[in-house]
PDB file of C-alpha atoms in Angstrom:
ATOM      1  CA  MET A   1      63.944 -32.371  28.790  1.00 83.00           C
ATOM      2  CA  SER A   2      65.782 -31.576  31.985  1.00 89.00           C
ATOM      3  CA  LEU A   3      63.978 -29.840  34.822  1.00 91.00           C
ATOM      4  CA  LYS A   4      66.191 -26.774  34.316  1.00 92.00           C
ATOM      5  CA  ASN A   5      65.269 -26.579  30.632  1.00 93.00           C
ATOM      6  CA  PHE A   6      61.597 -27.093  31.427  1.00 94.00           C
ATOM      7  CA  ILE A   7      61.677 -24.226  33.921  1.00 96.00           C
ATOM      8  CA  ILE A   8      63.432 -21.971  31.403  1.00 96.00           C
ATOM      9  CA  ALA A   9      60.933 -22.971  28.703  1.00 97.00           C
ATOM     10  CA  TYR A  10      57.972 -22.483  31.014  1.00 98.00           C
ATOM     11  CA  LEU A  11      59.028 -19.077  32.325  1.00 98.00           C
ATOM     12  CA  SER A  12      59.988 -17.885  28.841  1.00 98.00           C
ATOM     13  CA  THR A  13      56.700 -19.020  27.358  1.00 98.00           C
ATOM     14  CA  VAL A  14      54.527 -17.595  30.128  1.00 98.00           C
ATOM     15  CA  LEU A  15      56.266 -14.206  29.854  1.00 97.00           C
ATOM     16  CA  VAL A  16      55.701 -14.065  26.100  1.00 98.00           C
ATOM     17  CA  PHE A  17      52.104 -15.263  26.429  1.00 98.00           C
ATOM     18  CA  LEU A  18      51.208 -12.833  29.219  1.00 97.00           C
ATOM     19  CA  GLY A  19      52.933  -9.906  27.542  1.00 97.00           C
ATOM     20  CA  ILE A  20      51.193 -10.317  24.210  1.00 98.00           C
ATOM     21  CA  ASP A  21      47.797 -11.163  25.700  1.00 97.00           C
ATOM     22  CA  ALA A  22      47.935  -8.215  28.123  1.00 95.00           C
ATOM     23  CA  VAL A  23      48.462  -5.770  25.261  1.00 96.00           C
ATOM     24  CA  TRP A  24      45.629  -7.410  23.307  1.00 96.00           C
ATOM     25  CA  LEU A  25      43.171  -7.399  26.190  1.00 94.00           C
ATOM     26  CA  MET A  26      43.972  -3.987  27.651  1.00 92.00           C
ATOM     27  CA  PHE A  27      44.597  -1.874  24.562  1.00 94.00           C
ATOM     28  CA  ILE A  28      43.184  -3.533  21.453  1.00 95.00           C
ATOM     29  CA  ILE A  29      40.113  -5.707  21.948  1.00 94.00           C
ATOM     30  CA  MET A  30      38.359  -4.635  25.157  1.00 92.00           C
ATOM     31  CA  ASP A  31      35.968  -2.208  23.427  1.00 94.00           C
ATOM     32  CA  PHE A  32      34.990  -4.962  20.988  1.00 96.00           C
ATOM     33  CA  TYR A  33      34.243  -7.412  23.795  1.00 94.00           C
ATOM     34  CA  GLN A  34      32.318  -4.739  25.676  1.00 94.00           C
ATOM     35  CA  ALA A  35      30.204  -3.969  22.596  1.00 95.00           C
ATOM     36  CA  GLN A  36      29.532  -7.657  21.928  1.00 96.00           C
ATOM     37  CA  LEU A  37      28.987  -8.921  25.464  1.00 95.00           C
ATOM     38  CA  GLY A  38      27.843  -5.841  27.392  1.00 92.00           C
ATOM     39  CA  ASP A  39      26.497  -6.773  30.825  1.00 92.00           C
ATOM     40  CA  ALA A  40      27.705 -10.354  30.464  1.00 92.00           C
ATOM     41  CA  LEU A  41      31.245  -9.110  31.200  1.00 92.00           C
ATOM     42  CA  LEU A  42      32.366  -8.700  34.783  1.00 92.00           C
ATOM     43  CA  ASP A  43      33.180  -5.145  35.837  1.00 90.00           C
ATOM     44  CA  LYS A  44      36.625  -6.387  36.837  1.00 90.00           C
ATOM     45  CA  PRO A  45      38.212  -9.685  35.733  1.00 90.00           C
ATOM     46  CA  ASN A  46      38.740 -12.413  38.313  1.00 95.00           C
ATOM     47  CA  PHE A  47      42.544 -12.369  38.275  1.00 94.00           C
ATOM     48  CA  GLY A  48      42.890 -15.527  40.376  1.00 96.00           C
ATOM     49  CA  ILE A  49      40.965 -17.596  37.859  1.00 97.00           C
ATOM     50  CA  ALA A  50      42.795 -15.883  34.997  1.00 95.00           C
ATOM     51  CA  ALA A  51      46.134 -16.751  36.629  1.00 96.00           C
ATOM     52  CA  GLY A  52      45.040 -20.396  36.830  1.00 97.00           C
ATOM     53  CA  PHE A  53      44.254 -20.390  33.119  1.00 97.00           C
ATOM     54  CA  TYR A  54      47.614 -18.849  32.206  1.00 97.00           C
ATOM     55  CA  LEU A  55      49.556 -21.308  34.366  1.00 97.00           C
ATOM     56  CA  ILE A  56      47.765 -24.382  33.007  1.00 98.00           C
ATOM     57  CA  TYR A  57      47.658 -23.244  29.370  1.00 98.00           C
ATOM     58  CA  THR A  58      51.352 -22.369  29.398  1.00 98.00           C
ATOM     59  CA  ALA A  59      52.161 -25.893  30.562  1.00 98.00           C
ATOM     60  CA  GLY A  60      50.246 -27.154  27.524  1.00 98.00           C
ATOM     61  CA  ILE A  61      52.136 -24.845  25.173  1.00 98.00           C
ATOM     62  CA  VAL A  62      55.457 -26.038  26.568  1.00 98.00           C
ATOM     63  CA  TYR A  63      54.502 -29.716  26.452  1.00 98.00           C
ATOM     64  CA  PHE A  64      52.817 -29.780  23.045  1.00 98.00           C
ATOM     65  CA  ALA A  65      54.800 -27.131  21.155  1.00 98.00           C
ATOM     66  CA  VAL A  66      57.993 -25.827  22.773  1.00 98.00           C
ATOM     67  CA  ARG A  67      59.273 -29.231  23.878  1.00 97.00           C
ATOM     68  CA  PRO A  68      58.761 -30.885  20.458  1.00 98.00           C
ATOM     69  CA  GLY A  69      60.347 -27.855  18.801  1.00 98.00           C
ATOM     70  CA  LEU A  70      63.403 -28.162  21.012  1.00 97.00           C
ATOM     71  CA  ALA A  71      63.597 -31.925  20.426  1.00 96.00           C
ATOM     72  CA  ALA A  72      63.567 -31.332  16.662  1.00 97.00           C
ATOM     73  CA  ALA A  73      65.774 -28.225  16.959  1.00 96.00           C
ATOM     74  CA  SER A  74      63.138 -26.530  14.811  1.00 97.00           C
ATOM     75  CA  TRP A  75      61.402 -23.229  15.447  1.00 98.00           C
ATOM     76  CA  ARG A  76      58.904 -24.261  12.759  1.00 98.00           C
ATOM     77  CA  VAL A  77      57.795 -27.274  14.809  1.00 98.00           C
ATOM     78  CA  ALA A  78      57.261 -25.049  17.855  1.00 98.00           C
ATOM     79  CA  LEU A  79      55.326 -22.483  15.814  1.00 98.00           C
ATOM     80  CA  VAL A  80      53.107 -24.949  13.933  1.00 98.00           C
ATOM     81  CA  ASN A  81      52.391 -27.085  16.996  1.00 98.00           C
ATOM     82  CA  GLY A  82      51.608 -23.959  18.984  1.00 98.00           C
ATOM     83  CA  ALA A  83      49.301 -22.593  16.296  1.00 98.00           C
ATOM     84  CA  PHE A  84      47.494 -25.928  16.056  1.00 98.00           C
ATOM     85  CA  LEU A  85      47.114 -26.082  19.833  1.00 98.00           C
ATOM     86  CA  GLY A  86      45.669 -22.559  19.713  1.00 98.00           C
ATOM     87  CA  LEU A  87      43.166 -23.647  17.066  1.00 98.00           C
ATOM     88  CA  LEU A  88      42.129 -26.664  19.123  1.00 98.00           C
ATOM     89  CA  CYS A  89      41.806 -24.839  22.444  1.00 98.00           C
ATOM     90  CA  TYR A  90      40.360 -21.508  21.357  1.00 98.00           C
ATOM     91  CA  GLY A  91      38.194 -23.231  18.745  1.00 98.00           C
ATOM     92  CA  THR A  92      36.776 -25.598  21.343  1.00 98.00           C
ATOM     93  CA  TYR A  93      36.145 -22.730  23.744  1.00 98.00           C
ATOM     94  CA  ASP A  94      34.439 -20.513  21.176  1.00 98.00           C
ATOM     95  CA  ILE A  95      32.364 -23.230  19.534  1.00 98.00           C
ATOM     96  CA  THR A  96      31.204 -24.508  22.924  1.00 98.00           C
ATOM     97  CA  ASN A  97      30.251 -20.961  23.890  1.00 97.00           C
ATOM     98  CA  LEU A  98      28.335 -20.569  20.623  1.00 98.00           C
ATOM     99  CA  ALA A  99      26.442 -23.741  21.444  1.00 98.00           C
ATOM    100  CA  THR A 100      25.627 -22.817  25.045  1.00 97.00           C
ATOM    101  CA  LEU A 101      25.677 -19.066  25.701  1.00 96.00           C
ATOM    102  CA  LYS A 102      23.142 -16.523  24.503  1.00 94.00           C
ATOM    103  CA  ALA A 103      25.641 -13.657  24.669  1.00 93.00           C
ATOM    104  CA  TRP A 104      28.273 -15.403  22.516  1.00 96.00           C
ATOM    105  CA  ASN A 105      28.118 -14.822  18.768  1.00 97.00           C
ATOM    106  CA  TRP A 106      29.948 -15.565  15.539  1.00 97.00           C
ATOM    107  CA  LYS A 107      31.662 -12.146  15.539  1.00 97.00           C
ATOM    108  CA  ILE A 108      33.388 -12.990  18.792  1.00 97.00           C
ATOM    109  CA  ALA A 109      34.396 -16.445  17.579  1.00 98.00           C
ATOM    110  CA  ALA A 110      35.658 -15.018  14.274  1.00 98.00           C
ATOM    111  CA  VAL A 111      38.020 -12.738  16.210  1.00 98.00           C
ATOM    112  CA  ASP A 112      38.888 -15.025  19.116  1.00 98.00           C
ATOM    113  CA  ILE A 113      39.844 -18.198  17.230  1.00 98.00           C
ATOM    114  CA  PRO A 114      42.416 -16.527  14.945  1.00 98.00           C
ATOM    115  CA  TRP A 115      43.709 -14.659  17.993  1.00 98.00           C
ATOM    116  CA  GLY A 116      44.206 -17.959  19.834  1.00 98.00           C
ATOM    117  CA  ILE A 117      46.060 -19.421  16.861  1.00 98.00           C
ATOM    118  CA  PHE A 118      48.344 -16.388  16.640  1.00 98.00           C
ATOM    119  CA  LEU A 119      48.872 -16.001  20.389  1.00 98.00           C
ATOM    120  CA  THR A 120      49.613 -19.647  21.072  1.00 98.00           C
ATOM    121  CA  GLY A 121      51.863 -20.066  18.036  1.00 98.00           C
ATOM    122  CA  THR A 122      53.775 -16.889  18.789  1.00 98.00           C
ATOM    123  CA  SER A 123      54.118 -17.800  22.457  1.00 98.00           C
ATOM    124  CA  ALA A 124      55.462 -21.232  21.525  1.00 98.00           C
ATOM    125  CA  LEU A 125      57.922 -19.647  19.104  1.00 98.00           C
ATOM    126  CA  GLY A 126      59.031 -17.125  21.727  1.00 98.00           C
ATOM    127  CA  GLY A 127      59.352 -19.806  24.388  1.00 98.00           C
ATOM    128  CA  TYR A 128      61.396 -21.944  21.988  1.00 98.00           C
ATOM    129  CA  ALA A 129      63.706 -19.069  21.030  1.00 97.00           C
ATOM    130  CA  LEU A 130      64.273 -17.879  24.592  1.00 97.00           C
ATOM    131  CA  THR A 131      64.911 -21.410  25.825  1.00 97.00           C
ATOM    132  CA  ARG A 132      67.496 -21.914  23.090  1.00 96.00           C
ATOM    133  CA  LEU A 133      69.064 -18.585  24.045  1.00 95.00           C
ATOM    134  CA  PHE A 134      69.225 -19.150  27.814  1.00 93.00           C
ATOM    135  CA  SER A 135      69.791 -22.890  28.007  1.00 87.00           C
ATOM    136  CA  PRO A 136      72.991 -24.463  26.721  1.00 68.00           C
ATOM    137  CA  THR A 137      71.389 -27.910  26.405  1.00 66.00           C
ATOM    138  CA  THR A 138      67.917 -28.078  24.935  1.00 57.00           C
ATOM    139  CA  THR A 139      67.593 -31.671  23.849  1.00 52.00           C
ATOM    140  CA  THR A 140      64.976 -33.995  25.306  1.00 46.00           C
ATOM    141  CA  ASP A 141      65.506 -37.424  26.747  1.00 38.00           C
ATOM    142  CA  SER A 142      62.224 -38.909  25.553  1.00 37.00           C
TER     143      SER A 142
END
């Protein structure tokens, strides 16, 4: 994958990921998290740390899902790889929290893991589609 295509894929994927997750966190799920976690939640998120997560996780989505989808010229590859990455990452996060944090519970995990599967798969699909749209050459060299 050329550097230009990687940049297009990365920016496309991060925009899709941030857009969907922002709607989820601000308008749909916050009351649920507040009810489940109460005082364990910060009054205001640490946006610097959150930005680090989004930047790193998006690189993973591009590498493990968007890039293989482009190489195969298959939106299905991007979607399935993205969904599987979401299962691995969000599943690991939630199961580890269940094992180590008093405030974490099965209700949170039962919502968060499917959300991670959906969000990561959809972001990979969106990144794939936008890269195909805005980049004339989307093949990889390895």
